[in-house]
GROMACS .gro file of C-alpha atoms in nm:
model
  234
    1PHE     CA    1  14.107   7.729  13.376
    2ILE     CA    2  14.128   7.387  13.225
    3VAL     CA    3  14.113   7.502  12.861
    4TRP     CA    4  14.392   7.746  12.955
    5MET     CA    5  14.599   7.481  13.109
    6PHE     CA    6  14.562   7.261  12.792
    7SER     CA    7  14.623   7.540  12.562
    8LYS     CA    8  14.963   7.620  12.710
    9ASP     CA    9  15.092   7.294  12.549
   10PHE     CA   10  15.003   7.446  12.206
   11PHE     CA   11  15.118   7.803  12.207
   12GLN     CA   12  15.469   7.926  12.329
   13ASN     CA   13  15.320   8.284  12.350
   14GLN     CA   14  15.046   8.264  12.658
   15THR     CA   15  14.868   8.581  12.494
   16TYR     CA   16  14.746   8.307  12.242
   17SER     CA   17  14.645   8.083  12.532
   18LEU     CA   18  14.434   8.381  12.672
   19ILE     CA   19  14.279   8.470  12.340
   20SER     CA   20  14.169   8.104  12.294
   21VAL     CA   21  13.993   8.106  12.621
   22LEU     CA   22  13.846   8.475  12.574
   23LEU     CA   23  13.704   8.366  12.234
   24LEU     CA   24  13.468   8.132  12.422
   25GLU     CA   25  13.266   8.434  12.510
   26GLY     CA   26  13.144   8.443  12.173
   27ILE     CA   27  12.968   8.106  12.198
   28TYR     CA   28  12.610   8.115  12.317
   29PHE     CA   29  12.670   7.844  12.576
   30TYR     CA   30  12.951   8.016  12.764
   31ASN     CA   31  12.787   8.351  12.795
   32PHE     CA   32  12.392   8.371  12.767
   33THR     CA   33  12.304   8.032  12.928
   34THR     CA   34  12.569   8.023  13.213
   35PRO     CA   35  12.312   8.073  13.489
   36GLU     CA   36  12.141   7.747  13.397
   37PHE     CA   37  12.241   7.419  13.560
   38ASN     CA   38  12.160   7.092  13.425
   39VAL     CA   39  12.306   6.757  13.282
   40ASN     CA   40  12.468   6.947  12.981
   41VAL     CA   41  12.635   7.190  13.218
   42CYS     CA   42  12.753   6.909  13.440
   43GLN     CA   43  12.943   6.757  13.136
   44LEU     CA   44  13.158   7.076  13.109
   45PRO     CA   45  13.441   7.006  13.380
   46PHE     CA   46  13.459   6.634  13.276
   47TRP     CA   47  13.471   6.724  12.901
   48ALA     CA   48  13.749   6.967  12.955
   49LEU     CA   49  13.940   6.726  13.202
   50THR     CA   50  13.907   6.427  12.964
   51VAL     CA   51  14.058   6.631  12.686
   52LEU     CA   52  14.351   6.753  12.907
   53TYR     CA   53  14.441   6.415  13.029
   54CYS     CA   54  14.384   6.239  12.700
   55TRP     CA   55  14.638   6.478  12.563
   56LYS     CA   56  14.879   6.462  12.856
   57GLY     CA   57  14.870   6.086  12.825
   58PHE     CA   58  14.974   6.095  12.461
   59LYS     CA   59  15.243   6.356  12.534
   60ASP     CA   60  15.403   6.217  12.849
   61ASN     CA   61  15.256   5.871  12.863
   62LYS     CA   62  15.242   5.862  13.248
   63THR     CA   63  15.027   5.605  13.424
   64ILE     CA   64  14.861   5.881  13.648
   65ASP     CA   65  14.748   6.073  13.319
   66TRP     CA   66  14.594   5.766  13.157
   67LEU     CA   67  14.418   5.674  13.488
   68LEU     CA   68  14.278   6.018  13.527
   69PHE     CA   69  14.170   6.013  13.168
   70GLY     CA   70  13.968   5.718  13.230
   71LEU     CA   71  13.825   5.869  13.558
   72PHE     CA   72  13.691   6.175  13.387
   73ALA     CA   73  13.562   5.982  13.090
   74ALA     CA   74  13.369   5.781  13.303
   75LEU     CA   75  13.223   6.062  13.510
   76GLY     CA   76  13.126   6.248  13.189
   77ILE     CA   77  12.930   5.943  13.068
   78LEU     CA   78  12.756   5.933  13.402
   79SER     CA   79  12.665   6.300  13.353
   80LYS     CA   80  12.526   6.227  13.007
   81TYR     CA   81  12.559   5.965  12.761
   82LEU     CA   82  12.613   6.203  12.491
   83PHE     CA   83  12.959   6.226  12.622
   84ILE     CA   84  13.040   5.912  12.423
   85TYR     CA   85  13.065   6.135  12.113
   86LEU     CA   86  13.380   6.285  12.247
   87LEU     CA   87  13.522   5.952  12.335
   88VAL     CA   88  13.455   5.815  11.978
   89ALA     CA   89  13.628   6.126  11.838
   90MET     CA   90  13.931   6.040  12.054
   91ASP     CA   91  13.916   5.669  11.921
   92VAL     CA   92  13.952   5.821  11.577
   93PHE     CA   93  14.259   5.990  11.673
   94PHE     CA   94  14.379   5.660  11.861
   95VAL     CA   95  14.330   5.460  11.530
   96TYR     CA   96  14.545   5.727  11.344
   97ILE     CA   97  14.825   5.708  11.593
   98LEU     CA   98  14.799   5.321  11.590
   99VAL     CA   99  14.800   5.290  11.203
  100ASN     CA  100  15.131   5.518  11.216
  101LYS     CA  101  15.255   5.280  11.481
  102LYS     CA  102  15.330   5.543  11.738
  103ILE     CA  103  15.103   5.432  12.014
  104ASN     CA  104  15.229   5.301  12.347
  105PHE     CA  105  14.974   5.051  12.471
  106LYS     CA  106  15.028   5.185  12.818
  107CYS     CA  107  14.692   5.386  12.729
  108LEU     CA  108  14.493   5.082  12.795
  109ILE     CA  109  14.547   5.155  13.172
  110SER     CA  110  14.281   5.406  13.125
  111LEU     CA  111  14.018   5.119  13.100
  112VAL     CA  112  14.094   5.021  13.457
  113SER     CA  113  13.958   5.340  13.621
  114PHE     CA  114  13.686   5.389  13.337
  115LEU     CA  115  13.520   5.039  13.381
  116LEU     CA  116  13.560   5.061  13.763
  117VAL     CA  117  13.373   5.387  13.787
  118LEU     CA  118  13.110   5.285  13.541
  119LEU     CA  119  13.047   4.927  13.668
  120PRO     CA  120  12.781   5.010  13.939
  121HIS     CA  121  12.586   5.208  13.661
  122LEU     CA  122  12.620   4.929  13.421
  123ILE     CA  123  12.476   4.687  13.679
  124TRP     CA  124  12.200   4.939  13.748
  125LEU     CA  125  12.110   4.969  13.378
  126LYS     CA  126  12.080   4.586  13.345
  127ASP     CA  127  11.866   4.559  13.646
  128ASN     CA  128  11.620   4.848  13.514
  129ASP     CA  129  11.571   4.729  13.157
  130TYR     CA  130  11.808   5.000  13.002
  131VAL     CA  131  11.517   5.262  13.085
  132THR     CA  132  11.759   5.554  13.018
  133PHE     CA  133  11.808   5.451  12.670
  134THR     CA  134  11.430   5.434  12.628
  135TYR     CA  135  11.398   5.792  12.762
  136ALA     CA  136  11.678   5.911  12.550
  137MET     CA  137  11.527   5.772  12.231
  138GLN     CA  138  11.179   5.935  12.321
  139ARG     CA  139  11.355   6.276  12.354
  140THR     CA  140  11.506   6.250  12.014
  141GLY     CA  141  11.160   6.193  11.841
  142VAL     CA  142  11.270   5.896  11.630
  143GLU     CA  143  10.923   5.756  11.664
  144ASP     CA  144  10.800   6.015  11.428
  145LEU     CA  145  10.761   5.825  11.081
  146ASN     CA  146  10.796   6.136  10.865
  147PHE     CA  147  11.112   6.046  10.657
  148PHE     CA  148  11.163   6.409  10.514
  149LYS     CA  149  11.139   6.562  10.854
  150ASN     CA  150  11.356   6.320  11.041
  151HIS     CA  151  11.623   6.224  10.791
  152LEU     CA  152  11.649   6.560  10.587
  153LEU     CA  153  11.490   6.855  10.765
  154ASN     CA  154  11.639   6.766  11.129
  155PRO     CA  155  11.986   6.738  11.006
  156LEU     CA  156  11.971   7.058  10.828
  157ILE     CA  157  11.811   7.235  11.123
  158PHE     CA  158  12.097   7.099  11.334
  159PHE     CA  159  12.361   7.229  11.093
  160GLY     CA  160  12.189   7.571  11.064
  161LYS     CA  161  12.181   7.608  11.443
  162GLN     CA  162  12.557   7.523  11.468
  163ILE     CA  163  12.633   7.801  11.221
  164GLY     CA  164  12.434   8.037  11.430
  165ILE     CA  165  12.589   7.956  11.754
  166LEU     CA  166  12.930   7.999  11.603
  167LEU     CA  167  12.869   8.314  11.407
  168PRO     CA  168  12.954   8.559  11.708
  169PHE     CA  169  13.267   8.346  11.768
  170PHE     CA  170  13.391   8.399  11.422
  171VAL     CA  171  13.301   8.765  11.426
  172LEU     CA  172  13.508   8.799  11.746
  173PHE     CA  173  13.776   8.588  11.611
  174LEU     CA  174  13.813   8.803  11.291
  175PHE     CA  175  13.800   9.117  11.505
  176ILE     CA  176  14.094   8.980  11.713
  177VAL     CA  177  14.306   8.834  11.445
  178SER     CA  178  14.452   9.121  11.220
  179LYS     CA  179  14.609   8.882  10.970
  180LEU     CA  180  14.459   8.549  10.914
  181LYS     CA  181  14.665   8.271  10.796
  182ILE     CA  182  14.548   7.901  10.746
  183LYS     CA  183  14.797   7.636  10.742
  184PHE     CA  184  14.705   7.253  10.738
  185ASN     CA  185  14.980   7.021  10.831
  186PHE     CA  186  14.818   6.661  10.852
  187LYS     CA  187  15.126   6.522  10.999
  188ASP     CA  188  15.104   6.769  11.293
  189LYS     CA  189  14.969   6.565  11.588
  190LYS     CA  190  14.865   6.872  11.768
  191LEU     CA  191  14.626   6.990  11.480
  192LEU     CA  192  14.497   6.655  11.423
  193PHE     CA  193  14.411   6.604  11.796
  194LEU     CA  194  14.230   6.947  11.790
  195LEU     CA  195  14.039   6.854  11.495
  196ALA     CA  196  13.958   6.526  11.637
  197ILE     CA  197  13.805   6.669  11.966
  198ASN     CA  198  13.635   6.973  11.803
  199ILE     CA  199  13.517   6.875  11.461
  200VAL     CA  200  13.456   6.513  11.476
  201PRO     CA  201  13.189   6.504  11.752
  202ILE     CA  202  12.989   6.761  11.561
  203ILE     CA  203  12.999   6.554  11.267
  204LEU     CA  204  12.902   6.233  11.453
  205MET     CA  205  12.609   6.438  11.572
  206PHE     CA  206  12.513   6.549  11.235
  207LEU     CA  207  12.542   6.189  11.103
  208THR     CA  208  12.330   6.072  11.406
  209SER     CA  209  12.048   6.298  11.307
  210MET     CA  210  12.065   6.202  10.931
  211PHE     CA  211  12.085   5.821  10.981
  212ILE     CA  212  11.848   5.775  11.266
  213GLY     CA  213  11.634   6.085  11.206
  214ALA     CA  214  11.692   6.214  11.566
  215LYS     CA  215  11.591   6.575  11.644
  216ILE     CA  216  11.923   6.726  11.815
  217ARG     CA  217  11.824   6.971  12.078
  218THR     CA  218  12.046   7.289  12.081
  219MET     CA  219  12.138   7.261  12.434
  220TRP     CA  220  12.274   6.916  12.400
  221MET     CA  221  12.583   7.075  12.223
  222THR     CA  222  12.681   7.262  12.537
  223PRO     CA  223  13.024   7.106  12.605
  224PHE     CA  224  13.113   7.038  12.225
  225TYR     CA  225  13.278   7.392  12.175
  226LEU     CA  226  13.508   7.423  12.475
  227PHE     CA  227  13.824   7.392  12.270
  228MET     CA  228  13.717   7.570  11.956
  229GLY     CA  229  13.906   7.872  12.052
  230VAL     CA  230  14.238   7.667  12.071
  231LEU     CA  231  14.177   7.523  11.736
  232PHE     CA  232  14.121   7.832  11.553
  233VAL     CA  233  14.395   8.029  11.713
  234TYR     CA  234  14.638   7.744  11.666
   0.00000   0.00000   0.00000
């Protein structure tokens, strides 16, 4: 529903909005694994809502939208720290807007709700020797000193798995689209925003695996593809 609401700002014809949502059925995380409930699944509503209100903030520049953006971003991080990859990707878009001098610093209001919600957790982290970071590093297998496996094989395995995950999506997309047209206008803020929230987080995960040698578990990518349908239909 949130993806549907978001997509209505990108398509005049709501048939395209419907297609962009239905295409998600071609992604492993939104069909076969839907009975699961874990921290990766917990990110889904907050990932979608953070994207929605970030976009609404840029579009309408309303105080309430920026505050909700900060709220849902903080709840997303409390669900799982990997949520930070979405926020960093959004920062890339923020920087682009800033460089082009088209940003209203009203967006900084989002830091109020963001920090307010995160503050108790930050205090808890300090009091507990940042134990969650220690656990996270152990899960990635970075303690293994095998350079080839960590810095070359792990990123390639990660890349291959993402292709495998998206393959049914592409098949479904090509089945639905009778005439494929690809047009890139890098002055189109809508396109740039969609690229930022869809492609940049995946690139950041790949670079993380390459540089620190982390083994990225497939299920960690659960929320990363929520808006892939909107990007490809757009």
